[in-house]
Short mmCIF file of N, CA and C in Angstrom, two decimals:
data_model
loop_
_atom_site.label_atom_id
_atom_site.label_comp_id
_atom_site.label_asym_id
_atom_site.label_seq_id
_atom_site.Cartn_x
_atom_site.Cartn_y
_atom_site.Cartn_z
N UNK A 220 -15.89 -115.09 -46.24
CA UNK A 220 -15.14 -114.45 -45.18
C UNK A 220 -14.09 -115.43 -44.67
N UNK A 221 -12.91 -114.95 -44.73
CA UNK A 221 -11.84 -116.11 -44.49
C UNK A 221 -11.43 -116.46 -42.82
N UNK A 222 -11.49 -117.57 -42.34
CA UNK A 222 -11.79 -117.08 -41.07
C UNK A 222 -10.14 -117.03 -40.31
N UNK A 223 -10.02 -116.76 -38.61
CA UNK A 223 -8.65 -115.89 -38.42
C UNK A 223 -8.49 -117.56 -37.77
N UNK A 224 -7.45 -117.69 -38.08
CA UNK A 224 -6.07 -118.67 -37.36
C UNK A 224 -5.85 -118.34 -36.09
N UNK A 225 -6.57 -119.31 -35.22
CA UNK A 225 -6.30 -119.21 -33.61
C UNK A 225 -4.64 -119.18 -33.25
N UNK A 226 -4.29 -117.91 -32.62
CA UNK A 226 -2.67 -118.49 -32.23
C UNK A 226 -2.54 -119.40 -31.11
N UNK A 227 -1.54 -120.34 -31.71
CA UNK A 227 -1.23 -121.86 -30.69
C UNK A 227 -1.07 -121.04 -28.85
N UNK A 228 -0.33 -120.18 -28.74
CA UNK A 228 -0.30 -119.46 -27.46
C UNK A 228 -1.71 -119.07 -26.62
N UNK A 229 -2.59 -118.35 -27.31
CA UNK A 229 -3.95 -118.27 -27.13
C UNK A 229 -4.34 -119.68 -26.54
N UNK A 230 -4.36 -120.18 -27.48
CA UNK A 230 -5.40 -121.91 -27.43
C UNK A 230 -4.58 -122.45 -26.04
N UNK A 231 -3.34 -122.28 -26.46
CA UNK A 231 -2.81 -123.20 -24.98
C UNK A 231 -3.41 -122.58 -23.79
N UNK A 232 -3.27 -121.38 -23.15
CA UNK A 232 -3.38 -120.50 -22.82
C UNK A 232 -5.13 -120.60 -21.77
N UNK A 233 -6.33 -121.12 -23.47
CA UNK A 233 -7.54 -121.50 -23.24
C UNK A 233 -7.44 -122.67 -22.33
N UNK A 234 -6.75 -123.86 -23.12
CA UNK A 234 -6.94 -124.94 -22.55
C UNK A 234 -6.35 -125.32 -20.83
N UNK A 235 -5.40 -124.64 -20.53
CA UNK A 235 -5.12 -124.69 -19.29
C UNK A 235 -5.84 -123.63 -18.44
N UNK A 236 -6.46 -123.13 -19.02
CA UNK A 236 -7.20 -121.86 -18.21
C UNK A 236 -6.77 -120.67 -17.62
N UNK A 237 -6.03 -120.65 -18.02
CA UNK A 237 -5.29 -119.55 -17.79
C UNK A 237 -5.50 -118.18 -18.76
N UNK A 238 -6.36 -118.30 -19.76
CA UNK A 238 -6.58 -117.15 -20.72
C UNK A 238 -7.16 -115.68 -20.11
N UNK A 239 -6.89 -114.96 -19.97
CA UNK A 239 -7.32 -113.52 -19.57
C UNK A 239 -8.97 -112.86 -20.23
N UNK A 240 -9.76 -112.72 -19.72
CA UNK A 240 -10.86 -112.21 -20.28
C UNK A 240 -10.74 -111.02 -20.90
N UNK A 241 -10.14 -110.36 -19.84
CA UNK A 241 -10.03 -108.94 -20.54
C UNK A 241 -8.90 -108.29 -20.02
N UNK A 242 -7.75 -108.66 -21.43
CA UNK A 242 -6.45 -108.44 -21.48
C UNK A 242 -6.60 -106.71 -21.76
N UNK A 243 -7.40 -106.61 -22.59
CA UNK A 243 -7.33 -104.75 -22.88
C UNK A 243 -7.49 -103.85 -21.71
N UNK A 244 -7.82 -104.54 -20.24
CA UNK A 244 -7.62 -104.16 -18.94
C UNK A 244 -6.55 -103.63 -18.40
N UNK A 245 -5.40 -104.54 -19.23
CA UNK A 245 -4.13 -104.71 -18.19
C UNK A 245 -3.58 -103.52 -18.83
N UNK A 246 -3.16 -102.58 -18.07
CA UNK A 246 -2.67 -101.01 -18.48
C UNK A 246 -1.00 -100.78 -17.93
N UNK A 247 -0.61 -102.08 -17.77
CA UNK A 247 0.91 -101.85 -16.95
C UNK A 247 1.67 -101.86 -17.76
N UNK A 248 2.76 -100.46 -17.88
CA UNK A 248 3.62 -100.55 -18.93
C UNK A 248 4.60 -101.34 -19.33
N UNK A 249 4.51 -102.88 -18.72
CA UNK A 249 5.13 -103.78 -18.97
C UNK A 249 4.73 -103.86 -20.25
N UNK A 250 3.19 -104.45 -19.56
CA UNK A 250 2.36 -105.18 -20.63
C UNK A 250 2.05 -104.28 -21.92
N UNK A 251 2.43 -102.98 -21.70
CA UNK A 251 1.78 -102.24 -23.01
C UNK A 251 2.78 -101.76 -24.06
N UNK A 252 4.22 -101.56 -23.38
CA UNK A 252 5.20 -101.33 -24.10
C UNK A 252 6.69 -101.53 -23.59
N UNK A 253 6.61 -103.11 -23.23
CA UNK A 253 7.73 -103.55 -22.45
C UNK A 253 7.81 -104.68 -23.79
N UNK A 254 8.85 -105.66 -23.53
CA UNK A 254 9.29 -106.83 -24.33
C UNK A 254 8.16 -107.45 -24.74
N UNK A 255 8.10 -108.71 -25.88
CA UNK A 255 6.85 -109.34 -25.93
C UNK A 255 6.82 -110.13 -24.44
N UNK A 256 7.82 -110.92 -24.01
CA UNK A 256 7.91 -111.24 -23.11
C UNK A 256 6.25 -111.16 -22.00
N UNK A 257 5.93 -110.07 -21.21
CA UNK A 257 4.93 -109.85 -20.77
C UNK A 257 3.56 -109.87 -21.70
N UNK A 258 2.71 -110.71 -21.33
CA UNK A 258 1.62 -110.90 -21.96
C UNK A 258 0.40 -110.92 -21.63
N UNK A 259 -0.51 -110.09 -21.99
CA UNK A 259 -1.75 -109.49 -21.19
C UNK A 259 -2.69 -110.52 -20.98
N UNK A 260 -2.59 -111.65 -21.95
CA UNK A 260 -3.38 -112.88 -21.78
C UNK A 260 -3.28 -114.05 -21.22
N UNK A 261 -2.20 -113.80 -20.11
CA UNK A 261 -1.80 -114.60 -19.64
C UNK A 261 -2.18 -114.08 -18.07
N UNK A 262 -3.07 -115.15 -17.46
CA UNK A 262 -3.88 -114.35 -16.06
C UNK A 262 -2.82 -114.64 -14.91
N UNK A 263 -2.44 -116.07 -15.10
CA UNK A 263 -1.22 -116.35 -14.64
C UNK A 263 0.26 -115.27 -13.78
N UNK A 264 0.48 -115.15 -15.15
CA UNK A 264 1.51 -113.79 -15.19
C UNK A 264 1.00 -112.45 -14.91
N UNK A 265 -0.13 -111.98 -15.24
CA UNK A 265 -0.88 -111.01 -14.84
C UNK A 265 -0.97 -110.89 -13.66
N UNK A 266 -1.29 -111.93 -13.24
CA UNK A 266 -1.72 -111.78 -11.36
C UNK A 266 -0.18 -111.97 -10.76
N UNK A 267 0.61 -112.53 -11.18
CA UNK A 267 1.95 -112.63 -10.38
C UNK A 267 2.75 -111.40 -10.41
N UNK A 268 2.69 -110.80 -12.01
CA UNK A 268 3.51 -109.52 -12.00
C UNK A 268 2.90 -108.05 -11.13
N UNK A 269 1.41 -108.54 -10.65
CA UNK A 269 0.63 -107.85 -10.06
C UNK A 269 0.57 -107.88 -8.36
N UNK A 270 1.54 -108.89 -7.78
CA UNK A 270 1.66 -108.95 -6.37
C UNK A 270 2.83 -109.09 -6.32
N UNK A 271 3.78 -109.04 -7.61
CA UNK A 271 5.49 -109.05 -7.37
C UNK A 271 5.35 -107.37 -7.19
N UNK A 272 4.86 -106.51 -8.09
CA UNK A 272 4.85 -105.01 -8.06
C UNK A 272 4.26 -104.32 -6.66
N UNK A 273 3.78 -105.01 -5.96
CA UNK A 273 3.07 -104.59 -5.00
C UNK A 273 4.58 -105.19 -4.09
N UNK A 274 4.91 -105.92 -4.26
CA UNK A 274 5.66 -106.55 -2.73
C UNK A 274 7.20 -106.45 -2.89
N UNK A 275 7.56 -106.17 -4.47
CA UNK A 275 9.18 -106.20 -4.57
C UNK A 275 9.42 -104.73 -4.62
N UNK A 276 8.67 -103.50 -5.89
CA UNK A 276 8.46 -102.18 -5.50
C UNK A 276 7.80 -101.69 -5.11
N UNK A 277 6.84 -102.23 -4.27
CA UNK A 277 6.38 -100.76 -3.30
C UNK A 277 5.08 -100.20 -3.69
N UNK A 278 4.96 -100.72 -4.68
CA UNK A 278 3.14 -99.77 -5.69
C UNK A 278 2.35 -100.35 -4.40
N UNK A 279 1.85 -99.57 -4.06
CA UNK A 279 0.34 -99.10 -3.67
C UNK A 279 -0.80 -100.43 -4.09
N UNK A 280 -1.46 -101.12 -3.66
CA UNK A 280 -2.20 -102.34 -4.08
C UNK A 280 -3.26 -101.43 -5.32
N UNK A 281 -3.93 -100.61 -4.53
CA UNK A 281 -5.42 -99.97 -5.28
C UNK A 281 -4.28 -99.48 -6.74
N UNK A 282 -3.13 -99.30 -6.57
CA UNK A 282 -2.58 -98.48 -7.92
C UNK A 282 -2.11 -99.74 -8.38
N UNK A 283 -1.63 -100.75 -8.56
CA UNK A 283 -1.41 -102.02 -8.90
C UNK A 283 -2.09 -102.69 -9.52
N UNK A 284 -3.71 -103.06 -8.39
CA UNK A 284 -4.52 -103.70 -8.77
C UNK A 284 -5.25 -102.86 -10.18
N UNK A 285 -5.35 -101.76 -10.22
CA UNK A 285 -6.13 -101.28 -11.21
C UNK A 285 -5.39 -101.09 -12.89
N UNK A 286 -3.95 -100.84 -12.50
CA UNK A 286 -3.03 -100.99 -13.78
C UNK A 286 -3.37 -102.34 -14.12
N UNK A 287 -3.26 -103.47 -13.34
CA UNK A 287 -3.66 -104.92 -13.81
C UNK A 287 -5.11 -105.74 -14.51
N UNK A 288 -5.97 -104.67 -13.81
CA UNK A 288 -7.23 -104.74 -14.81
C UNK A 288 -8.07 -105.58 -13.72
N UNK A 289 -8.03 -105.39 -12.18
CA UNK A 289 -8.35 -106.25 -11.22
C UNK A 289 -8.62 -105.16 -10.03
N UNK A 290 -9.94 -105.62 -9.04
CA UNK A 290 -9.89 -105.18 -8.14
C UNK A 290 -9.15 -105.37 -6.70
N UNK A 291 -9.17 -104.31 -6.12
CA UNK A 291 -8.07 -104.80 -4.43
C UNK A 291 -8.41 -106.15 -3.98
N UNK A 292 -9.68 -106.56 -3.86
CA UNK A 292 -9.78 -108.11 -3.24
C UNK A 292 -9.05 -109.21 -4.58
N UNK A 293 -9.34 -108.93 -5.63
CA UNK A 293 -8.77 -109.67 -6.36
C UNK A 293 -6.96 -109.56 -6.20
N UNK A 294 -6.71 -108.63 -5.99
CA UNK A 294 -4.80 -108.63 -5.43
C UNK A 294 -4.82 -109.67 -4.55
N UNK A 295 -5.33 -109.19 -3.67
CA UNK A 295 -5.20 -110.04 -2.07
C UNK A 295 -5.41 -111.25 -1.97
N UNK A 296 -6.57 -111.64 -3.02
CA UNK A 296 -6.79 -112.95 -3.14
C UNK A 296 -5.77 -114.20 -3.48
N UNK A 297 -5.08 -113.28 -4.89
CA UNK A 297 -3.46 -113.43 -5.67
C UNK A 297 -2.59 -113.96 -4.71
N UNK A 298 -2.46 -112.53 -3.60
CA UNK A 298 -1.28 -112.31 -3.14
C UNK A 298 -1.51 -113.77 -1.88
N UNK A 299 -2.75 -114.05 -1.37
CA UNK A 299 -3.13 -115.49 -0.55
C UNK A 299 -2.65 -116.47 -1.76
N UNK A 300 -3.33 -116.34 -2.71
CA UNK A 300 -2.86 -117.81 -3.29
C UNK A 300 -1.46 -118.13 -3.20
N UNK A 301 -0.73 -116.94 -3.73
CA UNK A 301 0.92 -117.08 -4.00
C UNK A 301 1.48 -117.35 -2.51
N UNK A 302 1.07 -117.03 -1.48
CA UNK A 302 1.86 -117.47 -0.33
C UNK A 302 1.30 -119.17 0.14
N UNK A 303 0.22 -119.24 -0.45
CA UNK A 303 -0.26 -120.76 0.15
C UNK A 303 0.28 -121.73 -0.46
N UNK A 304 0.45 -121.44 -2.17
CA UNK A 304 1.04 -122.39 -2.81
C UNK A 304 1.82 -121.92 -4.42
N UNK A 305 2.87 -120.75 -4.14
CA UNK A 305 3.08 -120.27 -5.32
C UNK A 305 2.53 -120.25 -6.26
N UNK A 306 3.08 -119.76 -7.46
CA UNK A 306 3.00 -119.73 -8.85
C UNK A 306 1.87 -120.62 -9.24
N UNK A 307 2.00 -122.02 -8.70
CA UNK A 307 1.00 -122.60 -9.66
C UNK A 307 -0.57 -122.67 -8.71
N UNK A 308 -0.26 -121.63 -7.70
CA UNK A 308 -1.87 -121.32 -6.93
C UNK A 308 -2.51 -120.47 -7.75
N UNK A 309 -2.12 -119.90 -8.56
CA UNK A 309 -2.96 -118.58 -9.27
C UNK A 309 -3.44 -119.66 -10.61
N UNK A 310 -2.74 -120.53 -11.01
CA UNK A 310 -3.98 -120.90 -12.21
C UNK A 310 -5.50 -121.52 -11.34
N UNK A 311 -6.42 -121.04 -12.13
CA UNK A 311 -7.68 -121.25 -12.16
C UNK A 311 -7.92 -122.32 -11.51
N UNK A 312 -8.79 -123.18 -9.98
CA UNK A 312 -9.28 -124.41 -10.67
C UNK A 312 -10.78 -124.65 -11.60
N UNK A 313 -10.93 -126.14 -11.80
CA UNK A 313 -11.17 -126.64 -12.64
C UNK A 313 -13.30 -126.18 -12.08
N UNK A 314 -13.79 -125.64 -13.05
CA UNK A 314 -15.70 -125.23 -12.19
C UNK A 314 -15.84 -126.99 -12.20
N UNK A 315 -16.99 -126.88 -11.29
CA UNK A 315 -18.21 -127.56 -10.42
C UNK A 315 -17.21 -127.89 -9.80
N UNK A 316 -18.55 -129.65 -9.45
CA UNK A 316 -18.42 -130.00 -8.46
C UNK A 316 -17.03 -130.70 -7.98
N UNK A 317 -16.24 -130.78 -6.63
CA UNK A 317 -15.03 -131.73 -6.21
C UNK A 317 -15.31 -133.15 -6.55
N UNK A 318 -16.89 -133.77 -5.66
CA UNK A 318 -17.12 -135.12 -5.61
C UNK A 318 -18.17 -135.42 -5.85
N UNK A 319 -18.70 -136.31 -5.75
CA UNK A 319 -20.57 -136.67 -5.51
C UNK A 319 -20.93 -136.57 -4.00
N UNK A 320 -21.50 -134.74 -4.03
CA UNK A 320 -22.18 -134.59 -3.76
C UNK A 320 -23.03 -134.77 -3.00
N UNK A 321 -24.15 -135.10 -4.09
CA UNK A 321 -25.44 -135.50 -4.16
C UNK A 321 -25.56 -137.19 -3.24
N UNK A 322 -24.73 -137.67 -4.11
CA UNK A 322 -24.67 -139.11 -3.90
C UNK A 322 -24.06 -139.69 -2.59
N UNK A 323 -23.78 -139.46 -1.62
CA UNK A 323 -23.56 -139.43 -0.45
C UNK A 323 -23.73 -141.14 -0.20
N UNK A 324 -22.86 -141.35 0.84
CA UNK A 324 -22.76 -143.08 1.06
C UNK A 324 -24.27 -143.65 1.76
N UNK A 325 -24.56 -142.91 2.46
CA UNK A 325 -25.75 -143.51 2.73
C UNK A 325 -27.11 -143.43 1.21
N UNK A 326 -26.80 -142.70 0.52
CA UNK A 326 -27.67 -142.95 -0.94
C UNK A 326 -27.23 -143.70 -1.26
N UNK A 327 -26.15 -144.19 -1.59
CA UNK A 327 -25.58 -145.20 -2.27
C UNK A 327 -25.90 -146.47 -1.83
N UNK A 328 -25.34 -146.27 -0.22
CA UNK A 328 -26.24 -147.91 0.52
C UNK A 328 -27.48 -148.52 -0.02
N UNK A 329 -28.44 -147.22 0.25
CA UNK A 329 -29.85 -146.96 -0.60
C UNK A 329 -29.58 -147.80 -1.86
N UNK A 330 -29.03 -147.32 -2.79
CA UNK A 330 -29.36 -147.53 -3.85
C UNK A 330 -28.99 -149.27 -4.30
N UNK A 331 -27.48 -148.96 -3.66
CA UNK A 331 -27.01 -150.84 -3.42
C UNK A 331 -28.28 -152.01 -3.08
N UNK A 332 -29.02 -151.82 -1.79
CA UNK A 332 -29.81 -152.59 -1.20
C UNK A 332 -31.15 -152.37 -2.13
N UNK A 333 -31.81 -151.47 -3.16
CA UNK A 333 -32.64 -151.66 -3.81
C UNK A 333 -32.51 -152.76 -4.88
N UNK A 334 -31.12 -152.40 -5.20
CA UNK A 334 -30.81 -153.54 -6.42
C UNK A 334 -30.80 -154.57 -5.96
N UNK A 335 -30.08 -155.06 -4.94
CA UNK A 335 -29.96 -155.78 -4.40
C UNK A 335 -31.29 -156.65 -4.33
N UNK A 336 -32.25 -156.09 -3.60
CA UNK A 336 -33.35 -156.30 -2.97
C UNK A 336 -34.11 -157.08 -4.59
N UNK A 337 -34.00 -156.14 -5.42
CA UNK A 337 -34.70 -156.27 -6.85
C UNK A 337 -33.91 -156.12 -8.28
N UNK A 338 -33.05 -156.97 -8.36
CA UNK A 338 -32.06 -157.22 -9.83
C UNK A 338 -32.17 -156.57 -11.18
N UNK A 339 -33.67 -156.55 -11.27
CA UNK A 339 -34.03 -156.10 -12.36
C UNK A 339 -34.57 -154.06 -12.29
N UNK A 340 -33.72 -153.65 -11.53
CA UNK A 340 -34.17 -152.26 -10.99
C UNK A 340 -32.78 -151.73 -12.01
N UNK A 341 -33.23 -150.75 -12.96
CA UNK A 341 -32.64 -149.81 -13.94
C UNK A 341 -31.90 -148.68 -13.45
N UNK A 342 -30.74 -147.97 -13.66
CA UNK A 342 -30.79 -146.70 -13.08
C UNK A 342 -31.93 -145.46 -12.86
N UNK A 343 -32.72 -145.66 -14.04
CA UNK A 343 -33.51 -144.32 -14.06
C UNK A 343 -34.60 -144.73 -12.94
N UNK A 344 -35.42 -146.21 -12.61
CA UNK A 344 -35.73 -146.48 -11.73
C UNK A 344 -34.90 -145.89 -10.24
N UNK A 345 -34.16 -146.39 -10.52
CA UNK A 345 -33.11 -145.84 -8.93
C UNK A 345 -32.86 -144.80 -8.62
N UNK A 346 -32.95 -143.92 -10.09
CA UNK A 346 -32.81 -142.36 -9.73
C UNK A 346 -34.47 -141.58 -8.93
N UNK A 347 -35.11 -142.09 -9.38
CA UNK A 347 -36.35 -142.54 -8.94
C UNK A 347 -37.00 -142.39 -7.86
N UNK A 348 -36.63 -143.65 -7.25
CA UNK A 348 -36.36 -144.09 -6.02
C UNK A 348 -35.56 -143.24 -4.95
N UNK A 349 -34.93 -142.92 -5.33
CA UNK A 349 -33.61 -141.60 -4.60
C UNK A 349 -34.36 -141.01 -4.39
N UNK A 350 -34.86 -139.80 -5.49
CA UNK A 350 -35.80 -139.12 -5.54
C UNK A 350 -37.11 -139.09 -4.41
N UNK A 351 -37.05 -140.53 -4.59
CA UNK A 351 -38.87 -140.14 -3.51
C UNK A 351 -38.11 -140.82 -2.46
N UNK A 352 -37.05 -140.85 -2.17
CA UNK A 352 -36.62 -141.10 -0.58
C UNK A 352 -35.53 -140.15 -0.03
N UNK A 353 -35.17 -139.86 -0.53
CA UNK A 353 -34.68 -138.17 -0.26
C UNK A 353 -34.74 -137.10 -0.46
N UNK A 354 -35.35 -136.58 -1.50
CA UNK A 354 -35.71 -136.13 -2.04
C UNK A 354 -34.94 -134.90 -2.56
N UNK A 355 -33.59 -135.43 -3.50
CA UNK A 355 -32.90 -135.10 -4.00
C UNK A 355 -33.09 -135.95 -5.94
N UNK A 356 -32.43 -135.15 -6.57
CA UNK A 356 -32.65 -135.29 -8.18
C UNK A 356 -31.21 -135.78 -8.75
N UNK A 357 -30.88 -136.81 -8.89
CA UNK A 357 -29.89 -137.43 -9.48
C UNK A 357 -30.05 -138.07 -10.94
N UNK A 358 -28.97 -137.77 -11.64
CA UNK A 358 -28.94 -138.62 -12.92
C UNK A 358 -28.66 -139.62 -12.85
N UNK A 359 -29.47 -140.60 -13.96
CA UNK A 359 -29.54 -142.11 -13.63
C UNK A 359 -28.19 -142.73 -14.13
N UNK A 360 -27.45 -141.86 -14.89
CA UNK A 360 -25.43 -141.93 -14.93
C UNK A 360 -25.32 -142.03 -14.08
N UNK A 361 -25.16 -140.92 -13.34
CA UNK A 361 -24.25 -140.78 -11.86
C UNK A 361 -24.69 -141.88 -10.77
N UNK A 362 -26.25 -142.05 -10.93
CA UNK A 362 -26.43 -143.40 -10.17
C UNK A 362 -25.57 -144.70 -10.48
N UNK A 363 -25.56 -145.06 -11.63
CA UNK A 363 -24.83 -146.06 -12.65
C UNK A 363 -23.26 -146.01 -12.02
N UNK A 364 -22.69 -144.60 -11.93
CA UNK A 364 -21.25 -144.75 -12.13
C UNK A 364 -21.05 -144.85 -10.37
N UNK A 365 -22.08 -144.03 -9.16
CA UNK A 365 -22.03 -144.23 -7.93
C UNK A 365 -22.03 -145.96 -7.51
N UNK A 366 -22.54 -146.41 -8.30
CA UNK A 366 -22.69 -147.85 -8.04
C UNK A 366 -21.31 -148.54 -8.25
N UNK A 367 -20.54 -148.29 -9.50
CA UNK A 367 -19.79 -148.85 -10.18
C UNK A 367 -18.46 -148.82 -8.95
N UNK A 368 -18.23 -147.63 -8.46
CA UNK A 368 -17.64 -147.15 -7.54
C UNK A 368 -17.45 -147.92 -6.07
N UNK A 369 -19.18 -148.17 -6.02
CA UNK A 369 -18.77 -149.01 -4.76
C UNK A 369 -18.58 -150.03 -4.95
N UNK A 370 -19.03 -150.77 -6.39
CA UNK A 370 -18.37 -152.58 -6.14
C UNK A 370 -17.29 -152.50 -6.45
N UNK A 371 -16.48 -151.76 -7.17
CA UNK A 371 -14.73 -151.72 -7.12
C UNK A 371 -13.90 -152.02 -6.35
N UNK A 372 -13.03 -153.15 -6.13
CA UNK A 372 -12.28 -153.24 -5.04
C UNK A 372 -11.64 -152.12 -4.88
N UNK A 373 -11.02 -151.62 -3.82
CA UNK A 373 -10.08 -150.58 -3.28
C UNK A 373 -8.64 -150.90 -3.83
N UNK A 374 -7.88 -149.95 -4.08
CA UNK A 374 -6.81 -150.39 -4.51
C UNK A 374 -5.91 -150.72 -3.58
N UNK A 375 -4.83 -151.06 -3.49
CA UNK A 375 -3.43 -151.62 -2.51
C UNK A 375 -3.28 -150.49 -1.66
N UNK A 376 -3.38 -149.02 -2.88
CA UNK A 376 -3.13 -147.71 -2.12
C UNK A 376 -4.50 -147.49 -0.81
N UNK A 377 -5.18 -147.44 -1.58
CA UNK A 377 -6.11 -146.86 -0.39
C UNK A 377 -6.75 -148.02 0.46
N UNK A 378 -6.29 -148.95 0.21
CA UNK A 378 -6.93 -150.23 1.43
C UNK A 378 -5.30 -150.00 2.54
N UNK A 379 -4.13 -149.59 2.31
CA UNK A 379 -3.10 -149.47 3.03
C UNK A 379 -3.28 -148.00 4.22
N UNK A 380 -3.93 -147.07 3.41
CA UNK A 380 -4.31 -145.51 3.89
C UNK A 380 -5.11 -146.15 5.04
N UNK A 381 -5.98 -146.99 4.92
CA UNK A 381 -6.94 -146.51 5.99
C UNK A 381 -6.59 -147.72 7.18
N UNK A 382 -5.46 -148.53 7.09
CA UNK A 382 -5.06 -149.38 8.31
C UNK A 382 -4.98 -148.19 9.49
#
């Protein structure tokens, strides 16, 4: 079975996140028999040509949102992103977590002053240790790299930020 040649547009498309799940949704006769130009896999453009139609002619959101392959909160949501921070508010962000979490400065103190205390203490030990003193579940990485973090000097930039 010969297999199909990803198109480079697609893949880009994937990799910035912006790919459409379900382009066979989008029912707007742009997208169905307008120029190639408009492209159903593009969520991006989907959601923009979907709160430009609502706000430059006049469509009806519920008749908008549903030609677009999206529900009314999903317009509105659009139509918030695009006023908070245009065009490039509607790409996707990136899933999980912002920061550590878990690892919070006072764990970290924790974890500093164990080593400290005892040199020969491992991460998975320390994750450990976390564990039965907070009783939270950390990987003995993220312990490793939480550590790494705090003996780092600060850079020029952020030792200047916090005068």
């Amino acid at each position: 079975m010969a297999r199909r040649r990803e198109d480079p547009k697609e893949a880009a498309l994937r990799e910035a996140r912006c790919l459409n799940p379900r382009p066979e949704a989008v029912t707007d006769e742009a997208f169905t028999t307008g120029p190639e130009f408009f492209d159903a896999r593009d969520m991006v453009q989907v959601k923009y040509e979907m709160v430009r139609r609502v706000r430059a002619e006049g469509q009806p959101v519920s008749r908008a949102a549903a030609a677009f392959g999206f529900s009314r909160p999903s317009y509105y949501q659009a139509a918030a992103a695009v006023d908070a921070g245009g065009l490039a508010a509607l790409v996707p962000a990136r899933p999980g977590p912002r920061r550590a979490h878990k690892l919070t400065d006072q764990v970290v103190t924790f974890a500093r002053r164990a080593r400290d205390a005892d040199p020969s203490l491992r991460s998975p030990q320390l994750a450990e240790a976390i564990e039965q003193r907070f009783g939270i579940r950390v990987h003995p990485r993220s312990v490793e790299r939480a550590l790494a973090r705090a003996a780092a000097p600060k850079s020029a930039g952020e030792h200047a930020e916090q005068r």
